[in-house]
Amino acid sequence: MPEDDQNLEEELSFSPENIWEKIDKEKRDVVFSFADDYIEFLSSSKTERKSVEEAEKILRENGFKAISEYDQLRPGDKVYIINRNKSLAAVIIGEDELSKGCNIVASHIDAPRLDLKARPLYEDKEASVALLQTHYYGGIKKYQWVSTPLAIHGKVIKEDGTPVDISIGEDPKDPVFVISDLLPHLSKKKQSKRKMKKVIKGEELNLLIAGIPIDDEEVEDKVKTNVLKLLNDKYDIKEEDFTSAELEIVPAGNSRDVGLDRSMIGGYAHDDRVCAYSSLKALTELNSTKKTALIIFFDKEEIGSEGNTGANSDFVNSIYSKLLDKYMGDYTMQDHRNMMDNSKALSGDVSPGINPSFKSVHDIQNAASLGKGLVITKFTGAGGKYSANDAHAEYVALIRRIFNENDIPWQTSELGKVDEGGGGTVAKFLANLNIDVIDIGIPLLGMHSPFEVISKADLYYLSQGYKSFLEAE
Ligand code: MN
Ligand code: MN
């Protein structure tokens, strides 16, 4: 037994600490260099499609091949599966049989943004400009998306199936786009009395795109027609092509260091590309693979995991069938069932960090802070755990043991105060497949804003934590 009260407290109590105190100069270089690589990934992965492309590049550099390139899968093989260019699975086949299940880290690579409407382009004659109408995707605070430089990324698929890539606003020489807010001088009646959700309304999120009229007396909409001509000259598209396009309006510019001490990273879509990237890095650095290690990037989490690229689809079943088919040839429904039942998963997603100016929304003892390590979230949901995956105590104990044995610093968190609000992740959809799953991520400030903030120390240990889980026997 401890000798005095101070030792007794140390011995028995649990209180996560600021992990920077334990990071020496040498370690800090490792942490900062990991962050630099992540900043590069995040800056060039502004959409779910781009995230898949960048991930595929990293996978191929590390010896992974598409499943179609394999005739048969054997232990140690590195393989990936891409679903409709928007979701992805990457696997290292373990020494154990596939029916013993996988260790899974699943995250999502879609992020809140503004999409274009199907007929977005119009000319405002009084304002003398052309604009693009948008329809927001996911839970945004609309007022955060005005008066800030925006980029356009995505694909136009022409009638004959030809894809056209569009990416404008990231190169310093590129133009950017903007949604203009109302000036304060005239906001008093029209805008000042509006509630927060309607400070900017959906139909007011119109993107400024051009102002020069086409030099042609015959044309009625001169600015709009000039935009169409510019698009046609550069991309060989016409107005109807917008109907089969997925063009996403996102914050322009790179992610970057935040703070005098450079301890943080600010950028668009840490939620949830930070978990996706960390799991990808973890997978490429595994030392042992007794169990099959699987990472999954889902699309559509921000709108409820719907659709055939989201977590509430048969994508996981499809991954398992493909792997079993290449591994065993003939396999039974029971092989498939066993592989599912014996799998264990982490749902990789971010948590709210304690916001220093809005502390009252958190129960501080059950909230996460930047720089205190991974966040174990036993359950998400809203109110009385409605719509939550509530991880079993036995499973939480296993995860806690893996992290403690591998010196991974961790803390715990609820989304906020019990009756304050709520939300969910992909966890419950994995649970529906009879897989044990728990949410493991890092704290973040300004979630769903154009410039979210994370700690570099948390980021580094997130990847280390995922690695220790993927390697677990
Ligand atoms: Mn998320
Ligand atoms: Mn989110």
PDB file of N, CA and C and ligand atoms in Angstrom, residues 108 271-272 301-302 348-350 424-425 447-448, ligand 1:
ATOM      1  N   HIS A 108     -14.269   8.220 -41.525  1.00  0.00           N
ATOM      2  CA  HIS A 108     -14.977   8.741 -42.696  1.00  0.00           C
ATOM      3  C   HIS A 108     -14.185   9.860 -43.361  1.00  0.00           C
ATOM      4  N   ASP A 271     -11.971  16.612 -39.270  1.00  0.00           N
ATOM      5  CA  ASP A 271     -13.119  15.706 -39.089  1.00  0.00           C
ATOM      6  C   ASP A 271     -13.522  15.199 -40.463  1.00  0.00           C
ATOM      7  N   ASP A 272     -13.123  14.032 -40.885  1.00  0.00           N
ATOM      8  CA  ASP A 272     -12.511  13.034 -40.051  1.00  0.00           C
ATOM      9  C   ASP A 272     -11.256  12.493 -40.745  1.00  0.00           C
ATOM     10  N   GLU A 301     -20.778   9.971 -43.966  1.00  0.00           N
ATOM     11  CA  GLU A 301     -21.052   9.947 -42.522  1.00  0.00           C
ATOM     12  C   GLU A 301     -21.774  11.208 -42.092  1.00  0.00           C
ATOM     13  N   GLU A 302     -21.389  12.325 -42.697  1.00  0.00           N
ATOM     14  CA  GLU A 302     -21.938  13.617 -42.255  1.00  0.00           C
ATOM     15  C   GLU A 302     -23.415  13.790 -42.602  1.00  0.00           C
ATOM     16  N   GLY A 348     -13.038   5.370 -35.822  1.00  0.00           N
ATOM     17  CA  GLY A 348     -12.140   6.516 -35.673  1.00  0.00           C
ATOM     18  C   GLY A 348     -12.880   7.791 -35.989  1.00  0.00           C
ATOM     19  N   ASP A 349     -13.123   8.591 -34.978  1.00  0.00           N
ATOM     20  CA  ASP A 349     -13.766   9.886 -35.249  1.00  0.00           C
ATOM     21  C   ASP A 349     -13.366  10.882 -34.168  1.00  0.00           C
ATOM     22  N   VAL A 350     -13.469  12.146 -34.512  1.00  0.00           N
ATOM     23  CA  VAL A 350     -13.017  13.201 -33.601  1.00  0.00           C
ATOM     24  C   VAL A 350     -14.058  13.503 -32.522  1.00  0.00           C
ATOM     25  N   GLY A 424     -23.656  11.285 -33.723  1.00  0.00           N
ATOM     26  CA  GLY A 424     -23.252   9.885 -33.866  1.00  0.00           C
ATOM     27  C   GLY A 424     -22.076   9.738 -34.810  1.00  0.00           C
ATOM     28  N   THR A 425     -21.635   8.498 -34.973  1.00  0.00           N
ATOM     29  CA  THR A 425     -20.503   8.178 -35.844  1.00  0.00           C
ATOM     30  C   THR A 425     -20.855   6.919 -36.638  1.00  0.00           C
ATOM     31  N   MET A 447     -15.277  22.195 -34.525  1.00  0.00           N
ATOM     32  CA  MET A 447     -15.718  21.112 -35.405  1.00  0.00           C
ATOM     33  C   MET A 447     -16.709  21.613 -36.460  1.00  0.00           C
ATOM     34  N   HIS A 448     -16.527  21.134 -37.688  1.00  0.00           N
ATOM     35  CA  HIS A 448     -17.369  21.472 -38.850  1.00  0.00           C
ATOM     36  C   HIS A 448     -17.203  22.917 -39.319  1.00  0.00           C
TER      37      HIS A 448
HETATM   38 MN    MN B   1     -16.731  12.814 -37.819  1.00  0.00          MN
END
